[in-house]
């Protein structure tokens, strides 16, 4: 067997999956470990059970221990695994964090219906040159799980990301918002058609979504807390500069997102790290509240 499910998670319905790419590649140590621990705590305080997912020595773990979280946040040679890489990670006995797409696939196989993350991947800027579209889009189009996130990462082409989600037939819902958030920025000009106010409403919708057998994920867009948000104008100015730098250095493929997030952190410093943790914890809290009603 290549999958291990913790006893706390087995057979339970009120479970929230958490990813670990943020642990291995998203935040610096010790903030990365701190973020995951805080997310787990937020899920528990909302009345649900956290299931942090990662790969430890080639074993897919659903429900990491604190020691395993610490290890994945610090061990040399740790990898970041997308959905296509899961067999390679098992075969190669990797220590790896799971991205949105990989976490969705693993969580669904374990019967978990709700997943909290920071922001999904999507259609990258200048996609007409690179064809760089995240596997998260494919996962949302094919894996029926509720994904709670602060929209998509601000490094992306957000209008194209929303258009592609529509093409794929993925419902995008606002949680206490009428606009699609942009990760560090809660307010954009991208309007959403549907809005929900309470976890109970979202859970009721999810039961209907499953009942019609749409076999697609749902993206619940939950904005970053306002007191931690970074103004969109400030983010756009930084993005233009960092994208130029990325092009000059020839950064491509799976290295794009870690490079961009690292450079943004270099420029904005502690403010961007605290914003990232705030939105992660807030999404975990909302996901836990939804899972409690399932």
mmCIF file of C-alpha atoms in Angstrom:
data_model
loop_
_atom_site.group_PDB
_atom_site.id
_atom_site.type_symbol
_atom_site.label_atom_id
_atom_site.label_comp_id
_atom_site.label_asym_id
_atom_site.label_seq_id
_atom_site.Cartn_x
_atom_site.Cartn_y
_atom_site.Cartn_z
ATOM 1 C CA UNK A 1 0.000 0.000 0.000
ATOM 2 C CA UNK A 2 1.233 3.477 -0.884
ATOM 3 C CA UNK A 3 -1.441 5.404 1.040
ATOM 4 C CA UNK A 4 -1.709 5.946 4.783
ATOM 5 C CA UNK A 5 -4.793 7.555 6.350
ATOM 6 C CA UNK A 6 -4.589 8.660 9.966
ATOM 7 C CA UNK A 7 -7.014 7.079 12.421
ATOM 8 C CA UNK A 8 -8.501 10.491 13.186
ATOM 9 C CA UNK A 9 -9.618 10.864 9.556
ATOM 10 C CA UNK A 10 -10.783 7.341 8.633
ATOM 11 C CA UNK A 11 -14.557 7.102 8.281
ATOM 12 C CA UNK A 12 -15.209 10.716 9.289
ATOM 13 C CA UNK A 13 -17.394 13.112 7.276
ATOM 14 C CA UNK A 14 -16.449 16.470 8.796
ATOM 15 C CA UNK A 15 -12.930 16.541 7.336
ATOM 16 C CA UNK A 16 -10.974 19.325 5.589
ATOM 17 C CA UNK A 17 -7.999 18.531 3.371
ATOM 18 C CA UNK A 18 -4.991 20.870 3.558
ATOM 19 C CA UNK A 19 -2.158 21.024 1.017
ATOM 20 C CA UNK A 20 1.576 21.075 1.681
ATOM 21 C CA UNK A 21 3.104 22.863 -1.319
ATOM 22 C CA UNK A 22 2.890 25.960 0.879
ATOM 23 C CA UNK A 23 4.951 24.031 3.433
ATOM 24 C CA UNK A 24 7.660 22.860 1.042
ATOM 25 C CA UNK A 25 7.804 25.786 -1.389
ATOM 26 C CA UNK A 26 5.382 28.558 -0.430
ATOM 27 C CA UNK A 27 6.730 30.104 2.770
ATOM 28 C CA UNK A 28 10.127 30.281 4.485
ATOM 29 C CA UNK A 29 10.884 28.272 7.627
ATOM 30 C CA UNK A 30 9.598 28.544 10.341
ATOM 31 C CA UNK A 31 6.627 30.491 8.945
ATOM 32 C CA UNK A 32 5.713 27.554 6.705
ATOM 33 C CA UNK A 33 5.297 25.180 9.636
ATOM 34 C CA UNK A 34 3.536 27.873 11.655
ATOM 35 C CA UNK A 35 1.030 28.403 8.827
ATOM 36 C CA UNK A 36 0.072 24.725 8.584
ATOM 37 C CA UNK A 37 -0.267 24.379 12.360
ATOM 38 C CA UNK A 38 -2.490 27.476 12.448
ATOM 39 C CA UNK A 39 -4.620 26.127 9.595
ATOM 40 C CA UNK A 40 -5.144 22.843 11.405
ATOM 41 C CA UNK A 41 -6.111 24.728 14.551
ATOM 42 C CA UNK A 42 -8.595 26.888 12.601
ATOM 43 C CA UNK A 43 -10.254 23.782 11.136
ATOM 44 C CA UNK A 44 -10.598 22.215 14.588
ATOM 45 C CA UNK A 45 -11.986 25.407 16.108
ATOM 46 C CA UNK A 46 -14.630 25.423 13.357
ATOM 47 C CA UNK A 47 -15.786 21.960 14.392
ATOM 48 C CA UNK A 48 -14.086 19.810 11.758
ATOM 49 C CA UNK A 49 -11.037 17.544 11.449
ATOM 50 C CA UNK A 50 -7.951 18.674 9.501
ATOM 51 C CA UNK A 51 -6.255 16.216 7.136
ATOM 52 C CA UNK A 52 -2.954 17.708 6.025
ATOM 53 C CA UNK A 53 -1.799 15.798 2.946
ATOM 54 C CA UNK A 54 1.785 15.190 1.870
ATOM 55 C CA UNK A 55 4.173 12.508 0.656
ATOM 56 C CA UNK A 56 6.697 11.108 3.143
ATOM 57 C CA UNK A 57 9.371 8.742 1.824
ATOM 58 C CA UNK A 58 7.071 7.806 -1.040
ATOM 59 C CA UNK A 59 4.037 7.155 1.164
ATOM 60 C CA UNK A 60 0.961 9.303 0.493
ATOM 61 C CA UNK A 61 -0.058 10.532 3.931
ATOM 62 C CA UNK A 62 -3.562 11.818 4.669
ATOM 63 C CA UNK A 63 -3.266 13.379 8.092
ATOM 64 C CA UNK A 64 0.359 14.303 8.807
ATOM 65 C CA UNK A 65 1.825 14.282 12.295
ATOM 66 C CA UNK A 66 3.515 17.399 13.656
ATOM 67 C CA UNK A 67 6.905 15.717 13.209
ATOM 68 C CA UNK A 68 6.096 15.009 9.547
ATOM 69 C CA UNK A 69 4.966 18.599 9.007
ATOM 70 C CA UNK A 70 8.235 19.828 10.518
ATOM 71 C CA UNK A 71 10.229 17.427 8.354
ATOM 72 C CA UNK A 72 8.538 18.449 5.102
ATOM 73 C CA UNK A 73 9.121 22.084 5.994
ATOM 74 C CA UNK A 74 12.857 21.637 6.494
ATOM 75 C CA UNK A 75 14.255 18.510 4.802
ATOM 76 C CA UNK A 76 16.784 18.966 1.997
ATOM 77 C CA UNK A 77 15.675 17.864 -1.459
ATOM 78 C CA UNK A 78 11.965 18.158 -0.777
ATOM 79 C CA UNK A 79 9.833 18.226 -3.911
ATOM 80 C CA UNK A 80 6.588 19.845 -5.038
ATOM 81 C CA UNK A 81 4.179 17.339 -6.567
ATOM 82 C CA UNK A 82 1.374 18.078 -9.025
ATOM 83 C CA UNK A 83 -1.243 15.498 -9.969
ATOM 84 C CA UNK A 84 0.896 13.997 -12.756
ATOM 85 C CA UNK A 85 3.872 13.556 -10.404
ATOM 86 C CA UNK A 86 2.147 11.408 -7.757
ATOM 87 C CA UNK A 87 3.298 8.039 -9.190
ATOM 88 C CA UNK A 88 6.847 9.378 -9.597
ATOM 89 C CA UNK A 89 6.873 10.546 -5.982
ATOM 90 C CA UNK A 90 5.766 7.119 -4.783
ATOM 91 C CA UNK A 91 8.208 5.307 -7.071
ATOM 92 C CA UNK A 92 11.119 7.550 -6.109
ATOM 93 C CA UNK A 93 10.273 7.571 -2.390
ATOM 94 C CA UNK A 94 10.193 11.367 -2.384
ATOM 95 C CA UNK A 95 9.482 13.715 0.469
ATOM 96 C CA UNK A 96 7.075 16.123 -1.175
ATOM 97 C CA UNK A 97 4.444 18.762 -0.717
ATOM 98 C CA UNK A 98 1.240 18.379 -2.716
ATOM 99 C CA UNK A 99 -0.138 21.159 -4.905
ATOM 100 C CA UNK A 100 -3.819 21.974 -5.268
ATOM 101 C CA UNK A 101 -4.341 19.424 -8.052
ATOM 102 C CA UNK A 102 -2.483 16.622 -6.259
ATOM 103 C CA UNK A 103 -4.209 17.343 -2.958
ATOM 104 C CA UNK A 104 -7.627 17.349 -4.621
ATOM 105 C CA UNK A 105 -6.989 13.966 -6.224
ATOM 106 C CA UNK A 106 -5.703 12.380 -3.013
ATOM 107 C CA UNK A 107 -8.455 13.909 -0.874
ATOM 108 C CA UNK A 108 -11.178 12.707 -3.236
ATOM 109 C CA UNK A 109 -9.773 9.172 -3.212
ATOM 110 C CA UNK A 110 -10.030 9.283 0.589
ATOM 111 C CA UNK A 111 -13.645 10.494 0.492
ATOM 112 C CA UNK A 112 -12.861 14.038 1.682
ATOM 113 C CA UNK A 113 -15.235 16.639 0.251
ATOM 114 C CA UNK A 114 -13.780 19.988 1.385
ATOM 115 C CA UNK A 115 -10.298 21.367 0.765
ATOM 116 C CA UNK A 116 -8.737 24.662 1.906
ATOM 117 C CA UNK A 117 -5.803 26.328 0.188
ATOM 118 C CA UNK A 118 -4.385 29.812 -0.295
ATOM 119 C CA UNK A 119 -5.033 30.403 -3.969
ATOM 120 C CA UNK A 120 -5.432 28.112 -6.958
ATOM 121 C CA UNK A 121 -3.173 28.092 -9.975
ATOM 122 C CA UNK A 122 -4.662 29.115 -13.280
ATOM 123 C CA UNK A 123 -3.859 30.725 -16.606
ATOM 124 C CA UNK A 124 -0.490 32.481 -16.482
ATOM 125 C CA UNK A 125 0.168 35.893 -17.960
ATOM 126 C CA UNK A 126 1.446 35.813 -21.567
ATOM 127 C CA UNK A 127 -0.200 32.404 -21.973
ATOM 128 C CA UNK A 128 -0.308 32.983 -25.741
ATOM 129 C CA UNK A 129 3.504 32.615 -25.710
ATOM 130 C CA UNK A 130 3.972 29.965 -23.030
ATOM 131 C CA UNK A 131 0.754 27.902 -22.921
ATOM 132 C CA UNK A 132 1.345 27.802 -19.161
ATOM 133 C CA UNK A 133 -1.938 26.726 -17.577
ATOM 134 C CA UNK A 134 -1.969 25.106 -14.149
ATOM 135 C CA UNK A 135 -3.072 21.512 -13.667
ATOM 136 C CA UNK A 136 -5.382 22.952 -10.995
ATOM 137 C CA UNK A 137 -7.754 23.847 -13.851
ATOM 138 C CA UNK A 138 -7.922 20.226 -14.978
ATOM 139 C CA UNK A 139 -8.398 19.068 -11.388
ATOM 140 C CA UNK A 140 -11.288 21.453 -10.786
ATOM 141 C CA UNK A 141 -12.915 20.297 -14.017
ATOM 142 C CA UNK A 142 -12.702 16.592 -13.172
ATOM 143 C CA UNK A 143 -12.571 16.080 -9.385
ATOM 144 C CA UNK A 144 -15.764 16.736 -7.360
ATOM 145 C CA UNK A 145 -14.496 18.520 -4.268
ATOM 146 C CA UNK A 146 -15.245 21.909 -2.682
ATOM 147 C CA UNK A 147 -12.142 24.130 -2.852
ATOM 148 C CA UNK A 148 -12.036 27.135 -0.522
ATOM 149 C CA UNK A 149 -9.420 29.653 -1.625
ATOM 150 C CA UNK A 150 -8.729 33.373 -1.860
ATOM 151 C CA UNK A 151 -9.389 33.210 -5.578
ATOM 152 C CA UNK A 152 -6.357 32.597 -7.756
ATOM 153 C CA UNK A 153 -2.790 33.714 -7.202
ATOM 154 C CA UNK A 154 -2.256 37.369 -8.120
ATOM 155 C CA UNK A 155 0.657 36.433 -10.400
ATOM 156 C CA UNK A 156 -1.846 34.973 -12.894
ATOM 157 C CA UNK A 157 -3.986 36.378 -15.678
ATOM 158 C CA UNK A 158 -7.157 36.464 -13.604
ATOM 159 C CA UNK A 159 -9.687 37.365 -16.340
ATOM 160 C CA UNK A 160 -8.424 34.486 -18.502
ATOM 161 C CA UNK A 161 -8.425 32.158 -15.484
ATOM 162 C CA UNK A 162 -12.096 32.913 -14.842
ATOM 163 C CA UNK A 163 -12.941 32.526 -18.524
ATOM 164 C CA UNK A 164 -11.227 29.155 -18.645
ATOM 165 C CA UNK A 165 -13.030 27.968 -15.509
ATOM 166 C CA UNK A 166 -16.289 28.899 -17.234
ATOM 167 C CA UNK A 167 -15.236 26.978 -20.348
ATOM 168 C CA UNK A 168 -14.510 23.942 -18.172
ATOM 169 C CA UNK A 169 -17.912 24.219 -16.485
ATOM 170 C CA UNK A 170 -16.528 24.846 -12.997
ATOM 171 C CA UNK A 171 -18.876 26.795 -10.673
ATOM 172 C CA UNK A 172 -17.131 29.781 -9.066
ATOM 173 C CA UNK A 173 -18.977 31.111 -6.017
ATOM 174 C CA UNK A 174 -18.287 34.111 -3.817
ATOM 175 C CA UNK A 175 -18.240 33.736 -0.048
ATOM 176 C CA UNK A 176 -19.478 37.033 1.388
ATOM 177 C CA UNK A 177 -18.168 38.769 -1.732
ATOM 178 C CA UNK A 178 -19.443 39.811 -5.170
ATOM 179 C CA UNK A 179 -16.003 39.917 -6.793
ATOM 180 C CA UNK A 180 -13.267 37.391 -7.495
ATOM 181 C CA UNK A 181 -10.400 37.952 -5.053
ATOM 182 C CA UNK A 182 -6.779 38.044 -6.190
ATOM 183 C CA UNK A 183 -4.983 36.257 -3.363
ATOM 184 C CA UNK A 184 -3.267 39.126 -1.480
ATOM 185 C CA UNK A 185 -5.930 41.513 -2.796
ATOM 186 C CA UNK A 186 -9.554 41.042 -1.821
ATOM 187 C CA UNK A 187 -11.115 43.502 -4.242
ATOM 188 C CA UNK A 188 -10.923 43.311 -8.025
ATOM 189 C CA UNK A 189 -13.169 44.357 -10.907
ATOM 190 C CA UNK A 190 -14.015 40.738 -11.722
ATOM 191 C CA UNK A 191 -17.673 40.220 -10.871
ATOM 192 C CA UNK A 192 -19.074 36.919 -9.627
ATOM 193 C CA UNK A 193 -22.622 35.818 -10.444
ATOM 194 C CA UNK A 194 -23.342 33.889 -7.251
ATOM 195 C CA UNK A 195 -22.723 34.710 -3.603
ATOM 196 C CA UNK A 196 -23.251 32.788 -0.362
ATOM 197 C CA UNK A 197 -23.308 34.245 3.135
ATOM 198 C CA UNK A 198 -23.065 31.302 5.540
ATOM 199 C CA UNK A 199 -21.325 27.914 5.785
ATOM 200 C CA UNK A 200 -24.721 26.229 6.037
ATOM 201 C CA UNK A 201 -25.783 27.717 2.688
ATOM 202 C CA UNK A 202 -22.574 26.536 1.038
ATOM 203 C CA UNK A 203 -23.001 23.037 2.480
ATOM 204 C CA UNK A 204 -26.594 22.903 1.223
ATOM 205 C CA UNK A 205 -25.436 23.961 -2.250
ATOM 206 C CA UNK A 206 -22.703 21.315 -2.186
ATOM 207 C CA UNK A 207 -25.250 18.577 -1.457
ATOM 208 C CA UNK A 208 -27.228 19.671 -4.526
ATOM 209 C CA UNK A 209 -24.029 19.869 -6.609
ATOM 210 C CA UNK A 210 -23.224 16.267 -5.692
ATOM 211 C CA UNK A 211 -26.823 15.189 -6.182
ATOM 212 C CA UNK A 212 -26.899 16.204 -9.845
ATOM 213 C CA UNK A 213 -23.656 14.261 -10.469
ATOM 214 C CA UNK A 214 -21.868 17.124 -12.190
ATOM 215 C CA UNK A 215 -18.521 15.437 -11.369
ATOM 216 C CA UNK A 216 -16.698 18.750 -11.192
ATOM 217 C CA UNK A 217 -15.146 20.701 -8.393
ATOM 218 C CA UNK A 218 -16.494 23.949 -6.982
ATOM 219 C CA UNK A 219 -14.326 26.992 -6.323
ATOM 220 C CA UNK A 220 -15.487 29.024 -3.320
ATOM 221 C CA UNK A 221 -13.760 32.404 -3.435
ATOM 222 C CA UNK A 222 -13.120 33.738 0.073
ATOM 223 C CA UNK A 223 -11.299 37.108 0.229
ATOM 224 C CA UNK A 224 -8.286 37.750 2.433
ATOM 225 C CA UNK A 225 -9.208 39.598 5.672
ATOM 226 C CA UNK A 226 -9.304 43.309 4.836
ATOM 227 C CA UNK A 227 -6.775 44.331 7.476
ATOM 228 C CA UNK A 228 -4.145 42.060 5.865
ATOM 229 C CA UNK A 229 -4.917 42.815 2.205
ATOM 230 C CA UNK A 230 -2.377 44.478 -0.090
ATOM 231 C CA UNK A 231 -3.792 47.118 -2.503
ATOM 232 C CA UNK A 232 -4.226 45.857 -6.055
ATOM 233 C CA UNK A 233 -2.388 48.851 -7.554
ATOM 234 C CA UNK A 234 0.663 48.086 -5.406
ATOM 235 C CA UNK A 235 0.604 44.427 -6.407
ATOM 236 C CA UNK A 236 0.299 45.207 -10.121
ATOM 237 C CA UNK A 237 3.316 47.538 -10.067
ATOM 238 C CA UNK A 238 5.381 44.837 -8.384
ATOM 239 C CA UNK A 239 4.129 42.150 -10.765
ATOM 240 C CA UNK A 240 5.200 44.076 -13.868
ATOM 241 C CA UNK A 241 8.729 44.410 -12.518
ATOM 242 C CA UNK A 242 8.995 40.792 -11.363
ATOM 243 C CA UNK A 243 7.589 39.385 -14.617
ATOM 244 C CA UNK A 244 10.214 41.300 -16.602
ATOM 245 C CA UNK A 245 12.911 39.862 -14.336
ATOM 246 C CA UNK A 246 11.530 36.349 -14.752
ATOM 247 C CA UNK A 247 11.572 36.629 -18.537
ATOM 248 C CA UNK A 248 15.157 37.900 -18.519
ATOM 249 C CA UNK A 249 16.267 34.960 -16.352
ATOM 250 C CA UNK A 250 14.402 32.411 -18.473
ATOM 251 C CA UNK A 251 12.350 30.963 -15.622
ATOM 252 C CA UNK A 252 9.722 28.542 -16.960
ATOM 253 C CA UNK A 253 7.419 25.660 -16.028
ATOM 254 C CA UNK A 254 6.944 24.612 -12.430
ATOM 255 C CA UNK A 255 9.646 27.080 -11.318
ATOM 256 C CA UNK A 256 7.505 30.095 -12.278
ATOM 257 C CA UNK A 257 5.201 30.240 -9.252
ATOM 258 C CA UNK A 258 7.910 29.719 -6.576
ATOM 259 C CA UNK A 259 10.119 32.313 -8.307
ATOM 260 C CA UNK A 260 7.387 34.940 -8.501
ATOM 261 C CA UNK A 261 6.176 34.410 -4.941
ATOM 262 C CA UNK A 262 9.751 34.499 -3.638
ATOM 263 C CA UNK A 263 10.520 37.766 -5.427
ATOM 264 C CA UNK A 264 7.290 39.359 -4.203
ATOM 265 C CA UNK A 265 8.257 38.348 -0.670
ATOM 266 C CA UNK A 266 11.714 39.875 -1.173
ATOM 267 C CA UNK A 267 10.148 43.183 -2.197
ATOM 268 C CA UNK A 268 7.296 43.401 0.320
ATOM 269 C CA UNK A 269 9.033 41.621 3.187
ATOM 270 C CA UNK A 270 7.182 40.449 6.272
ATOM 271 C CA UNK A 271 3.941 42.106 5.148
ATOM 272 C CA UNK A 272 3.400 39.615 2.346
ATOM 273 C CA UNK A 273 4.226 36.625 4.566
ATOM 274 C CA UNK A 274 1.691 37.745 7.172
ATOM 275 C CA UNK A 275 -0.896 38.316 4.427
ATOM 276 C CA UNK A 276 -0.302 34.813 3.098
ATOM 277 C CA UNK A 277 -0.723 33.211 6.516
ATOM 278 C CA UNK A 278 -3.835 35.290 7.238
ATOM 279 C CA UNK A 279 -5.637 34.159 4.088
ATOM 280 C CA UNK A 280 -4.594 30.534 4.584
ATOM 281 C CA UNK A 281 -5.946 30.463 8.132
ATOM 282 C CA UNK A 282 -9.130 32.276 7.129
ATOM 283 C CA UNK A 283 -9.782 29.781 4.333
ATOM 284 C CA UNK A 284 -9.185 26.873 6.711
ATOM 285 C CA UNK A 285 -11.645 28.378 9.178
ATOM 286 C CA UNK A 286 -14.362 28.761 6.519
ATOM 287 C CA UNK A 287 -13.709 25.281 5.118
ATOM 288 C CA UNK A 288 -13.996 23.793 8.598
ATOM 289 C CA UNK A 289 -17.291 25.567 9.176
ATOM 290 C CA UNK A 290 -18.651 24.176 5.891
ATOM 291 C CA UNK A 291 -17.421 20.639 6.582
ATOM 292 C CA UNK A 292 -19.179 20.686 9.945
ATOM 293 C CA UNK A 293 -22.531 20.773 8.118
ATOM 294 C CA UNK A 294 -21.747 17.825 5.830
#
